[in-house]
C-alpha atoms as a printed R data frame, in Angstrom:
    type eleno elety resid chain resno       x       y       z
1   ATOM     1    CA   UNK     A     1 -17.436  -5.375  22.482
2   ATOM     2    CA   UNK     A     2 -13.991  -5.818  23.307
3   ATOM     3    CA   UNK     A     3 -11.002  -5.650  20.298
4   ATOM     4    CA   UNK     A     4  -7.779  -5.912  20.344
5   ATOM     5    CA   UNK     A     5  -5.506  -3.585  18.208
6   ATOM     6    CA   UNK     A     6  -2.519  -5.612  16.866
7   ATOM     7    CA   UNK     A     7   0.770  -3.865  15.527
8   ATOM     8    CA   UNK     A     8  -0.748  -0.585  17.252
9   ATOM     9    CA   UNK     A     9   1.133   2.492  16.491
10  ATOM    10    CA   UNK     A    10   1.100   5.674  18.080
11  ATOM    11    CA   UNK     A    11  -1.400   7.289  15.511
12  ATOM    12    CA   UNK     A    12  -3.762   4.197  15.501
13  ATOM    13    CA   UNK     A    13  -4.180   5.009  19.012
14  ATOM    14    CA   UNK     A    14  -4.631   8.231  18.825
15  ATOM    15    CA   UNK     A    15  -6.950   7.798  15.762
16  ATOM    16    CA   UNK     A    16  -9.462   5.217  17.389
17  ATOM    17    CA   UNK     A    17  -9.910   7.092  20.830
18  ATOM    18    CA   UNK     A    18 -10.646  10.197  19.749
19  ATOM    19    CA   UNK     A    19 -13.439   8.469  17.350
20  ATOM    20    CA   UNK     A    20 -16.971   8.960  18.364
21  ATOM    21    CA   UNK     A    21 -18.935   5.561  19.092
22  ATOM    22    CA   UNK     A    22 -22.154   5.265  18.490
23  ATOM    23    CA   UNK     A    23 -24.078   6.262  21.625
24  ATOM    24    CA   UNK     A    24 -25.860   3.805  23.795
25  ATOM    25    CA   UNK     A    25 -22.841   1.509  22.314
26  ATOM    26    CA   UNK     A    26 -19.642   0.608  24.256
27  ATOM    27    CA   UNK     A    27 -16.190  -0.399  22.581
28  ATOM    28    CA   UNK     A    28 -13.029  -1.457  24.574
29  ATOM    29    CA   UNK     A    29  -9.819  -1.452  22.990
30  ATOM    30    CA   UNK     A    30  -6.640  -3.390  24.061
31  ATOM    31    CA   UNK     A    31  -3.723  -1.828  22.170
32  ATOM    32    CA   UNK     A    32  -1.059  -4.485  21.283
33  ATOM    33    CA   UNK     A    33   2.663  -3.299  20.033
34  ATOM    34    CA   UNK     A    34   3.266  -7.193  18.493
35  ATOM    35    CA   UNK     A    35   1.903  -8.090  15.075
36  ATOM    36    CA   UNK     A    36  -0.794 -10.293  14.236
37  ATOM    37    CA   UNK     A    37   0.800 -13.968  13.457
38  ATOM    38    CA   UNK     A    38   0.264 -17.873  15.110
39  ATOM    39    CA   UNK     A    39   2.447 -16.786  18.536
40  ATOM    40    CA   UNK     A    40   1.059 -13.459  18.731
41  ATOM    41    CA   UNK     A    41  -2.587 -14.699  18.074
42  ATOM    42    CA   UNK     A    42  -2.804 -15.637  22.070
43  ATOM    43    CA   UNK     A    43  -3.487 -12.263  22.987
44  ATOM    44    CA   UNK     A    44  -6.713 -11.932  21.566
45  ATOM    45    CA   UNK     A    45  -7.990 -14.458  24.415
46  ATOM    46    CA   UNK     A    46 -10.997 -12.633  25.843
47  ATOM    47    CA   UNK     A    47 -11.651 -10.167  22.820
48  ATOM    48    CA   UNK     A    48 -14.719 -10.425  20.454
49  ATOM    49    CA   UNK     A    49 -12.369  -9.059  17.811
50  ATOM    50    CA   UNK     A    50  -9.133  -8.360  16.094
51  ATOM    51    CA   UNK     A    51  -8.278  -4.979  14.573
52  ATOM    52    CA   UNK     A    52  -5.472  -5.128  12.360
53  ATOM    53    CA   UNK     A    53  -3.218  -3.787   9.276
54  ATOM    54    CA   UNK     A    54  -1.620  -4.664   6.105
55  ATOM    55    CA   UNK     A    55   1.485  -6.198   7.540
56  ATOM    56    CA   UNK     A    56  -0.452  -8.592  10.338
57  ATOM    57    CA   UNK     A    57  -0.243 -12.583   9.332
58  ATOM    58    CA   UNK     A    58  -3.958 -13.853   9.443
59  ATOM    59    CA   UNK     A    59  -3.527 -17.018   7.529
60  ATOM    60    CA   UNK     A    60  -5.601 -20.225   8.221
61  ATOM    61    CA   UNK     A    61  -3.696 -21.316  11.045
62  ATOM    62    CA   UNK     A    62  -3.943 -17.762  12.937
63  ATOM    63    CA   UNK     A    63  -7.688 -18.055  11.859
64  ATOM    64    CA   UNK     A    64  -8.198 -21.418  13.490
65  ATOM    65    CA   UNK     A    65  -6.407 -19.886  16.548
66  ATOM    66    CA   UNK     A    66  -8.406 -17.038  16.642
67  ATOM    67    CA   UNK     A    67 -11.860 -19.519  16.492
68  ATOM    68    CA   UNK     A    68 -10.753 -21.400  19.283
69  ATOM    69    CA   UNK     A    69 -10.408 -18.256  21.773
70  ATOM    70    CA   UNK     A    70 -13.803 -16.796  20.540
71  ATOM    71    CA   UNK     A    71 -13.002 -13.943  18.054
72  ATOM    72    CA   UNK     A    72 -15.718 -13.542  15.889
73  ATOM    73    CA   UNK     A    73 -14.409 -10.688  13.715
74  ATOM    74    CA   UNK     A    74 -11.532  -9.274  11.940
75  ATOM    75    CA   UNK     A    75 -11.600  -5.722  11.533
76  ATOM    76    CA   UNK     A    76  -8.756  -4.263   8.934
77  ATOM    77    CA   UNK     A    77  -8.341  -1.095   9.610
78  ATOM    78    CA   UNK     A    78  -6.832  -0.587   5.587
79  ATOM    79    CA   UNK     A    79  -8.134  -1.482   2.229
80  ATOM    80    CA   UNK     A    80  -6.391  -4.325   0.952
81  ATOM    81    CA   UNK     A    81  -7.214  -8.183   2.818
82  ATOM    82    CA   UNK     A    82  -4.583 -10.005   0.645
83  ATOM    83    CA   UNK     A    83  -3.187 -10.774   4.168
84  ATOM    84    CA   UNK     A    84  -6.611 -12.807   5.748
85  ATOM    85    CA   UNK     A    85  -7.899 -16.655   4.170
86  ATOM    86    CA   UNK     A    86 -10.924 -15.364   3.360
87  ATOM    87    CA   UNK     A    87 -11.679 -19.353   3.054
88  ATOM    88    CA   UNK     A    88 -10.657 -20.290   6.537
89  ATOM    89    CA   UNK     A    89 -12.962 -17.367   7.686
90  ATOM    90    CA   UNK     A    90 -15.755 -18.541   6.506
91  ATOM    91    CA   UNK     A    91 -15.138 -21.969   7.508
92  ATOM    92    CA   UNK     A    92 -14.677 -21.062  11.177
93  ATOM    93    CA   UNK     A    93 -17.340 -18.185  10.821
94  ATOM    94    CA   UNK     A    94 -15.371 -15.181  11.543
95  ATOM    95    CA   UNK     A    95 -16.474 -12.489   9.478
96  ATOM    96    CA   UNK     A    96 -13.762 -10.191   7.854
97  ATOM    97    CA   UNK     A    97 -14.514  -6.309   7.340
98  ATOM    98    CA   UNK     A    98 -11.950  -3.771   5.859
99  ATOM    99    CA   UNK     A    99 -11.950   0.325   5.288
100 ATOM   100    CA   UNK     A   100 -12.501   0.331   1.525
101 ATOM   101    CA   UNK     A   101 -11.316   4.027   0.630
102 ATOM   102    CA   UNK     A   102  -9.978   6.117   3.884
103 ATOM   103    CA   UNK     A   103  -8.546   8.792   1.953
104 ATOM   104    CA   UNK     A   104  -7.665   8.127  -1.986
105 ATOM   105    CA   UNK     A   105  -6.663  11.847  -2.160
106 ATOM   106    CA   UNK     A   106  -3.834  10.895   0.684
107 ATOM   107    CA   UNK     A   107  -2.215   8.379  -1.527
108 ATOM   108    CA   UNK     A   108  -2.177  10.117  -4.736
109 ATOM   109    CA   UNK     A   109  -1.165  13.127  -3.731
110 ATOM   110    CA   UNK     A   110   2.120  11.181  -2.354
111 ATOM   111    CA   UNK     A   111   1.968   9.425  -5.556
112 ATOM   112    CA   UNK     A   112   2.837  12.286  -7.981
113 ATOM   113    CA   UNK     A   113   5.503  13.979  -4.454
114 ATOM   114    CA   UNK     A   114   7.178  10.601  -4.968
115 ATOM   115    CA   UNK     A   115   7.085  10.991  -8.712
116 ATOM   116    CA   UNK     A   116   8.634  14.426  -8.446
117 ATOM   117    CA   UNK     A   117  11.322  13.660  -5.519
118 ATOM   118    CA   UNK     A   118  12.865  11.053  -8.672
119 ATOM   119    CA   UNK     A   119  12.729  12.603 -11.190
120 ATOM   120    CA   UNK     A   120  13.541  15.932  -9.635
121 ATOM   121    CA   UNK     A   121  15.832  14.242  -7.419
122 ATOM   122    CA   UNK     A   122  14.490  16.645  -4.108
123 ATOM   123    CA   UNK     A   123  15.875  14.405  -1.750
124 ATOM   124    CA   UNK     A   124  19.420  14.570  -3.153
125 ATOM   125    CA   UNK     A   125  19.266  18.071  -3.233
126 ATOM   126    CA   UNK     A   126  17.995  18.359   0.400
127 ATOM   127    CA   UNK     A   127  21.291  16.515   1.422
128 ATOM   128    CA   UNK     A   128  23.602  18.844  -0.839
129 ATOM   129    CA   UNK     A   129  21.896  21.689   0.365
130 ATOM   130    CA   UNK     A   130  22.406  20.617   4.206
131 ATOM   131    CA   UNK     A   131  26.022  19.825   3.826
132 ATOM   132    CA   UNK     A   132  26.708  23.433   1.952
133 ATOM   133    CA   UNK     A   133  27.219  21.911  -1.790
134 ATOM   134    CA   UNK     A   134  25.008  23.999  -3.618
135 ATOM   135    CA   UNK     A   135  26.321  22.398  -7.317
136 ATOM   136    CA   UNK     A   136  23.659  21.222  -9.235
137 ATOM   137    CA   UNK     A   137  25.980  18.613 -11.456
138 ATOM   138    CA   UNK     A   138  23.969  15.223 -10.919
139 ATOM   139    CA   UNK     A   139  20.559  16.989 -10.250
140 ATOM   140    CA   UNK     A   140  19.495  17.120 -14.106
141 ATOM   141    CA   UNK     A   141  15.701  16.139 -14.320
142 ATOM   142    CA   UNK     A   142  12.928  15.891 -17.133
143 ATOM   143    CA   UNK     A   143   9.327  17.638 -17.356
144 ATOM   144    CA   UNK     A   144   6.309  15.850 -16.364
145 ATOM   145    CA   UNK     A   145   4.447  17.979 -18.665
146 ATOM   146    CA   UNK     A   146   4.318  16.320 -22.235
147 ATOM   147    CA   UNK     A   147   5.260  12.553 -21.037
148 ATOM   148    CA   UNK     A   148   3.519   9.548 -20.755
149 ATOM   149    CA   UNK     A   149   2.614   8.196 -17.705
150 ATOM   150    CA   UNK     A   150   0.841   4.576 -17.163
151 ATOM   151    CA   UNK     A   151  -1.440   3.623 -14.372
152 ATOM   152    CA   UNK     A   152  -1.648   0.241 -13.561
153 ATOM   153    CA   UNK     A   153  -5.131  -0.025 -12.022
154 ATOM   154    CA   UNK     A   154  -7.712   2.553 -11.843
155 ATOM   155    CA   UNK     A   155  -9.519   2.680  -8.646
156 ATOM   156    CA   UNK     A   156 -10.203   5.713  -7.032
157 ATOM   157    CA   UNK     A   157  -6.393   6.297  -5.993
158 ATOM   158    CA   UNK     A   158  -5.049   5.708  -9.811
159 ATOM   159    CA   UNK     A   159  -7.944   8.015 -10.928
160 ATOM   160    CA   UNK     A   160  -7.320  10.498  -8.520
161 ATOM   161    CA   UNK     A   161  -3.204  10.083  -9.412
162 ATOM   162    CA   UNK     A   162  -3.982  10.383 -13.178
163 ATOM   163    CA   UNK     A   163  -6.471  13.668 -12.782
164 ATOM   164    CA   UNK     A   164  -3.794  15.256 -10.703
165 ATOM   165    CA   UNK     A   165  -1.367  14.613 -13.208
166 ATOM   166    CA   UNK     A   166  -3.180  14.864 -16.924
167 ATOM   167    CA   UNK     A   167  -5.167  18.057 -15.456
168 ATOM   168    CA   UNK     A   168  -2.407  19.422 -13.101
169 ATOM   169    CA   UNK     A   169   1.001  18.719 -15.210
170 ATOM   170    CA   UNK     A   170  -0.465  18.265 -18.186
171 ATOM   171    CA   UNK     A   171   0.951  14.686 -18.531
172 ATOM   172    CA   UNK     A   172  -0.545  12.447 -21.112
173 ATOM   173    CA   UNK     A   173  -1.900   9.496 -18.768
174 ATOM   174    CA   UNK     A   174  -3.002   6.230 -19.569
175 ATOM   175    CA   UNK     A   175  -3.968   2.964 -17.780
176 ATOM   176    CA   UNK     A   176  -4.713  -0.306 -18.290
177 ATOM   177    CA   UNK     A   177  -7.413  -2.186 -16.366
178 ATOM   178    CA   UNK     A   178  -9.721  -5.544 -16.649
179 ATOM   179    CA   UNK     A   179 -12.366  -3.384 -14.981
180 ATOM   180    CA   UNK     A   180 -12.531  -0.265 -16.523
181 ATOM   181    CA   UNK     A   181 -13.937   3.050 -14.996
182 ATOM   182    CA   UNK     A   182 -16.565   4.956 -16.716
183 ATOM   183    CA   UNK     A   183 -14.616   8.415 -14.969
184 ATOM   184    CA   UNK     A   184 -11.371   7.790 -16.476
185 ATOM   185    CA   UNK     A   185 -12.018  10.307 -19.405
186 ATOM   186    CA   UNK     A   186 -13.250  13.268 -16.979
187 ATOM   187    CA   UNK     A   187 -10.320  12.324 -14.874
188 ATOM   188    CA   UNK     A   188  -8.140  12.913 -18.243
189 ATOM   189    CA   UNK     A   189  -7.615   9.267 -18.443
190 ATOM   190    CA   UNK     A   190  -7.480   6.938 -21.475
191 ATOM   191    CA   UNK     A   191  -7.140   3.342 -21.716
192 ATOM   192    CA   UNK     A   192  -4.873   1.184 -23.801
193 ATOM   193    CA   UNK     A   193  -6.396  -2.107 -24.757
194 ATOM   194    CA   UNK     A   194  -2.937  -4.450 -23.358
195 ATOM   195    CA   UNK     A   195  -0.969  -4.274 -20.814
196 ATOM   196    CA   UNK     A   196   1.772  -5.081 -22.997
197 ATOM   197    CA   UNK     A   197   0.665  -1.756 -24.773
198 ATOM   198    CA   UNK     A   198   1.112   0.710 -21.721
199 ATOM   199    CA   UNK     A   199   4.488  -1.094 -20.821
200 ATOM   200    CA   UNK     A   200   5.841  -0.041 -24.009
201 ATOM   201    CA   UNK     A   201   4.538   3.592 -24.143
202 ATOM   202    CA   UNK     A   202   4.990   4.876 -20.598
203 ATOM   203    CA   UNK     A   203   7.846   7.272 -19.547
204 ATOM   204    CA   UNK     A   204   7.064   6.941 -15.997
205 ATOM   205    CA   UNK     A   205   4.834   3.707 -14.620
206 ATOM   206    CA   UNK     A   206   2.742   3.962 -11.576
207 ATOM   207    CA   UNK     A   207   0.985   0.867  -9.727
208 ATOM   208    CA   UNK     A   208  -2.469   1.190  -8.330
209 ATOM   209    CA   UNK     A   209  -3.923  -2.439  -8.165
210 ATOM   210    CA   UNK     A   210  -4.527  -4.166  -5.214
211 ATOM   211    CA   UNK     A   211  -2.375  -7.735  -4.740
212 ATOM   212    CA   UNK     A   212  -3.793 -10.868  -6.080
213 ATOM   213    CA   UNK     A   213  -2.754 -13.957  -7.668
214 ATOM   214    CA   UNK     A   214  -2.993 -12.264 -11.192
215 ATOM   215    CA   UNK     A   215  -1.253  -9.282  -9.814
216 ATOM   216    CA   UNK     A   216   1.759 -10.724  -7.789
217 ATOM   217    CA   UNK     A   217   4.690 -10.003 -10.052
218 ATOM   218    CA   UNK     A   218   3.106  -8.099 -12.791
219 ATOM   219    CA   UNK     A   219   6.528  -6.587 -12.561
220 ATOM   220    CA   UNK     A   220   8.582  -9.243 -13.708
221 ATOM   221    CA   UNK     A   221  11.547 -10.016 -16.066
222 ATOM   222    CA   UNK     A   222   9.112 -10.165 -19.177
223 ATOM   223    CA   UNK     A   223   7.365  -7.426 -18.441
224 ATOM   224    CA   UNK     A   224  10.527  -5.093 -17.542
225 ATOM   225    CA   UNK     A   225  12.077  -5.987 -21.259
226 ATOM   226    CA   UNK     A   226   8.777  -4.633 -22.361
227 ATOM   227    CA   UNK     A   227   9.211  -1.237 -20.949
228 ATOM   228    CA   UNK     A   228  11.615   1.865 -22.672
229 ATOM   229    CA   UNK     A   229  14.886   2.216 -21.744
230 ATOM   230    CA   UNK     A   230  15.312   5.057 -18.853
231 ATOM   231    CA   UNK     A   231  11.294   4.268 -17.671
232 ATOM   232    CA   UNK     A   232  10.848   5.368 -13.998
233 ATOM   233    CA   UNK     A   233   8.504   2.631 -11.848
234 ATOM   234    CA   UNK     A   234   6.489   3.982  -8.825
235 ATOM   235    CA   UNK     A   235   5.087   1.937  -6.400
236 ATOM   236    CA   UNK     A   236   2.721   3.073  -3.420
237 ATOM   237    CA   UNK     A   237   0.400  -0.055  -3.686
238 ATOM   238    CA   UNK     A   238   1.342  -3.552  -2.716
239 ATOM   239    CA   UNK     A   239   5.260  -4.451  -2.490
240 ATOM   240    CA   UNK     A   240   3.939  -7.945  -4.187
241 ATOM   241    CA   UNK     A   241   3.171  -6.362  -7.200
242 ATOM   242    CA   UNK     A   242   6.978  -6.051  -7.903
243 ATOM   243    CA   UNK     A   243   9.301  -9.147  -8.555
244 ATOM   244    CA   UNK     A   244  12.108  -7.579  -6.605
245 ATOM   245    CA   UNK     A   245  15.229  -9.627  -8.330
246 ATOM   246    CA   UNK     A   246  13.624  -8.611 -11.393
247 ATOM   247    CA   UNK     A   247  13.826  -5.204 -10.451
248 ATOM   248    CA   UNK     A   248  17.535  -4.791  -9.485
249 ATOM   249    CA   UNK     A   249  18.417  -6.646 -12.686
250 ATOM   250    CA   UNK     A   250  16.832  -3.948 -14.555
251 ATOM   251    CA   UNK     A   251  18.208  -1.371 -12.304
252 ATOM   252    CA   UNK     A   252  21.584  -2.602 -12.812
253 ATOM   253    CA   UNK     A   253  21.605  -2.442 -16.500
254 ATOM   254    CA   UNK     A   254  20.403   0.902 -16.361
255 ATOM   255    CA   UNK     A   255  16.894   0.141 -18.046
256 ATOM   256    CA   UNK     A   256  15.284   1.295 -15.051
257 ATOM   257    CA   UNK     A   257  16.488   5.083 -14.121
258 ATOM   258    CA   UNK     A   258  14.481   5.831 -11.361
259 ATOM   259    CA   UNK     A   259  12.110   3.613  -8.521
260 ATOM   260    CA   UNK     A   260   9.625   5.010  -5.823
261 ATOM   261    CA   UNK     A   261   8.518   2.984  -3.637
262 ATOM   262    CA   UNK     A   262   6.611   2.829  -0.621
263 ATOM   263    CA   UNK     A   263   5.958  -0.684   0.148
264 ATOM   264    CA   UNK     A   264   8.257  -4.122  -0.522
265 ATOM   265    CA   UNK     A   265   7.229  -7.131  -0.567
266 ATOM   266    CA   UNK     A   266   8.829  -8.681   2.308
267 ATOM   267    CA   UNK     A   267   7.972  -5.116   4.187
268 ATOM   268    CA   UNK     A   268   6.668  -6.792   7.705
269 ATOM   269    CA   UNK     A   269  10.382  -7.306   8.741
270 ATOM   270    CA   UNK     A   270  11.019  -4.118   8.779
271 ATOM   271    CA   UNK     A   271   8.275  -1.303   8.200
272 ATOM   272    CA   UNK     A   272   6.465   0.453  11.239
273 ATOM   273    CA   UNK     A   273   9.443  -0.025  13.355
274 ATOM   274    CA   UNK     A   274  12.631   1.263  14.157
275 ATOM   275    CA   UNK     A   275  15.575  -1.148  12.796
276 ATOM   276    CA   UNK     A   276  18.086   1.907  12.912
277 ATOM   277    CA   UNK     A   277  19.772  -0.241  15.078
278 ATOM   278    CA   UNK     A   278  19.452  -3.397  13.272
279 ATOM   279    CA   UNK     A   279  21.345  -4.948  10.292
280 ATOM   280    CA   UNK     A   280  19.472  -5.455   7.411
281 ATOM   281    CA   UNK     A   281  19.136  -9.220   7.104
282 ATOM   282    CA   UNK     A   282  17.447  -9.296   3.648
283 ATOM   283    CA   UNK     A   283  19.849  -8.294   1.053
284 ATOM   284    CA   UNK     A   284  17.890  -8.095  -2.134
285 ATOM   285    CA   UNK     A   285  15.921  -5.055   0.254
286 ATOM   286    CA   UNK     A   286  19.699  -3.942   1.015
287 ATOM   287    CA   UNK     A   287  20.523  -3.815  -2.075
288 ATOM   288    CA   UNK     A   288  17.551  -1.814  -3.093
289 ATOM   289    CA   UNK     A   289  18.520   0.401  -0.442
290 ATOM   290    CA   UNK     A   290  21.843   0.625  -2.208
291 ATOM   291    CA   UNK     A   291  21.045   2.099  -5.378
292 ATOM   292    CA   UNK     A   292  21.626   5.917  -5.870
293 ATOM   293    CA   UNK     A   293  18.408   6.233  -7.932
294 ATOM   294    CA   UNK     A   294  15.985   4.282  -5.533
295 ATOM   295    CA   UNK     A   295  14.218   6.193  -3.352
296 ATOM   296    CA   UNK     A   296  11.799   4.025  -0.329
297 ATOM   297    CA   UNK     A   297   9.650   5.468   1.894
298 ATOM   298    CA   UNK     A   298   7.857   2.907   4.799
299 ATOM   299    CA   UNK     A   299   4.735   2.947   3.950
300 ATOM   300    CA   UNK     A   300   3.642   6.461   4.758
301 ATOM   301    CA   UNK     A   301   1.556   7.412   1.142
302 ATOM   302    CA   UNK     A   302  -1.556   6.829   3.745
303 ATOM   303    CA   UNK     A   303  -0.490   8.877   6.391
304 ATOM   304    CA   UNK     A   304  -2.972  11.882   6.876
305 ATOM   305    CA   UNK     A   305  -5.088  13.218   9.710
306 ATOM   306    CA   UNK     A   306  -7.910  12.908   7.033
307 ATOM   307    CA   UNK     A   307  -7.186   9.154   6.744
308 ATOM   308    CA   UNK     A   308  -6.556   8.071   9.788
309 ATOM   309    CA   UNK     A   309  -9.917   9.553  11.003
310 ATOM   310    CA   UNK     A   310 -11.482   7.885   8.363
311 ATOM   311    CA   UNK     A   311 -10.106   4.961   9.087
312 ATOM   312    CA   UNK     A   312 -10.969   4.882  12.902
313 ATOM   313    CA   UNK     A   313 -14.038   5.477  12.124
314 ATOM   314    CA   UNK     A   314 -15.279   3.053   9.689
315 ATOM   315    CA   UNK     A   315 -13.300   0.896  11.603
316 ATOM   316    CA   UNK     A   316 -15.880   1.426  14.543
317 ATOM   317    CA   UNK     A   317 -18.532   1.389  12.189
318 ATOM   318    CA   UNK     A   318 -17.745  -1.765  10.818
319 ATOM   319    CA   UNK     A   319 -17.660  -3.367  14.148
320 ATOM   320    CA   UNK     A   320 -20.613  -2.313  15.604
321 ATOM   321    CA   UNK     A   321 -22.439  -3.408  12.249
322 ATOM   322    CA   UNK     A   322 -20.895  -6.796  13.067
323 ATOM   323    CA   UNK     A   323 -21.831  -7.181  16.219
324 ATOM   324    CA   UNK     A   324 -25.856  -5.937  16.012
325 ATOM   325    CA   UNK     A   325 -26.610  -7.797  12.369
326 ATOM   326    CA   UNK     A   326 -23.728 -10.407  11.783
327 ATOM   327    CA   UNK     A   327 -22.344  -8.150   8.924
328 ATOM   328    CA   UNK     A   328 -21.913  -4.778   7.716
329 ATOM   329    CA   UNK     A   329 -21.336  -2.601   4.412
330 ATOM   330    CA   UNK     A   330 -17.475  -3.473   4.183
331 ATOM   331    CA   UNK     A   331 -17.925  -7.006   4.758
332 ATOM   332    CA   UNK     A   332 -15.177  -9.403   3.167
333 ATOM   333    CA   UNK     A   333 -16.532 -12.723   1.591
334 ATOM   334    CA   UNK     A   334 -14.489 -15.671  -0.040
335 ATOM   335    CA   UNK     A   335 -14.823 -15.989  -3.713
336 ATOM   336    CA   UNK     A   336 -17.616 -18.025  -5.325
């Protein structure tokens, strides 16, 4: 089988050659620097599949391309697939697998680093500390211990985020969720019965739901005016989830004190690349940038050894499922 890796990074190459394959089974990879979108799609010419991550363009029309020079599969090598027509794979018959749950402990962990670097302001103090200002005016923080903290979504990552902090911190955690787990309450974990209810009791808000049409947004004007005044908003999810105008309105009144985020919504202009060099074309994402009390990271909550050899190899897995039975474990179907 022959794949090519889109939007291939260092790591990714790293990760998938030092995989094991399946013995008796062979796997060629072409590693590609360009993203996956309708000029790039070209390159897959030859290849039996695509591998490729949350910020590669596999809408219908890439789809259609991709049918036309014989790919057969899509293999994302990360958890989400907002980012693939699921309907236009199934009409060409490409069949879409994904890496479910690399390394929830990865992302959670960075979770509650990213909820102390705001609140705790690390990163300003790194600076001081650097540039020999050792005053502390400006640095004042608040305990963890004692507040509460909402989780939007409770998969394994928001479970994981709310043990480490209800157990850890001794945070009073609570989530809302259409799908609710039946761990929450060993992971220290209660659920409110609205969303409208967390909004108003959290002191710190933390987004763990993957990106859908009943997601995008769920940060919004309404649901800001909802929230207390000072409320700090994390994000290491999906940069959809967030309305971003929304979110500097509220940061310029001063009802939001504190962001974290590691993903934007418009994120594939700019994340996994170098734009030091660059100015920054979108301005609501400079203006984000901007704000004292906004800290962004690019993507990186994901970013273990642990992961990363997780992912490379259910990535392989998946393929090689693919390509003996026509599907595997991690298969992606269309809604019915």
């Amino acid at each position: 089988m022959k794949v090519a890796v889109f939007g291939t990074q260092k790591y990714d190459l790293n990760s998938l050659l030092e995989a094991t394959i399946p013995e008796g089974k062979e796997l060629t990879f072409t590693f590609l620097d360009p993203l996956l979108d309708e000029k790039t799609a070209i390159l897959a010419a030859g290849h039996d599949a695509v591998c490729i991550f949350v910020n590669d363009i596999c809408d219908s029309y890439v789809i259609k391309k991709l049918s036309e020079i014989g790919v057969k599969f899509v293999a994302l090598r990360c958890a989400g697939f907002n980012n693939v027509d699921l309907e236009a794979a199934h009409e060409y018959g490409i069949k879409v697998a994904r890496v479910p749950a690399y390394s929830p402990e990865a992302v959670a962990e960075f979770t509650v680093g990213m909820i102390m670097t705001v609140i705790r302001k690390y990163h300003k103090a790194y600076n001081r500390v650097r540039e020999g200002n050792f005053l502390l005016d400006g640095l004042l923080g608040f305990n963890i211990h004692g507040k509460t903290i909402g989780l939007i979504g409770t998969g394994r990552i928001g479970l994981l985020t709310g043990k480490i902090l209800s157990k850890g911190f001794g945070a009073n955690v609570i989530a809302y969720d259409p799908y609710p787990s039946k761990l929450a309450e060993e992971y220290g974990v209660s659920y409110v019965n609205t969303l409208d209810e967390l909004l108003s009791r959290s002191d710190i808000i933390s987004l763990h739901c993957p990106l859908t049409e009943s997601t995008k947004y769920i940060i919004n004007d309404n649901n800001l005016t909802k929230t207390k005044k000072g409320v700090v908003l994390i994000n290491t999810s999906r940069g959809g989830l967030i309305d971003t105008y929304a979110l500097i309105r509220a940061l310029k009144t001063g009802h939001v004190s504190a962001v974290g985020l590691d993903v934007y919504e418009r994120e594939s202009n700019y994340f996994f690349a170098d734009s030091s060099a660059k100015v920054i074309a979108d301005d609501s994402f400079a203006r984000l940038l901007s704000f004292y009390n906004v800290f962004m990271t690019g993507h990186q909550a994901f970013l273990t050894s642990e992961a990363l050899q997780n992912i490379a190899e259910t990535t392989i897995n998946n393929l090689m499922e693919l390509e003996a039975t026509g599907t595997c474990t991690f298969v992606v179907e269309k809604e019915k």
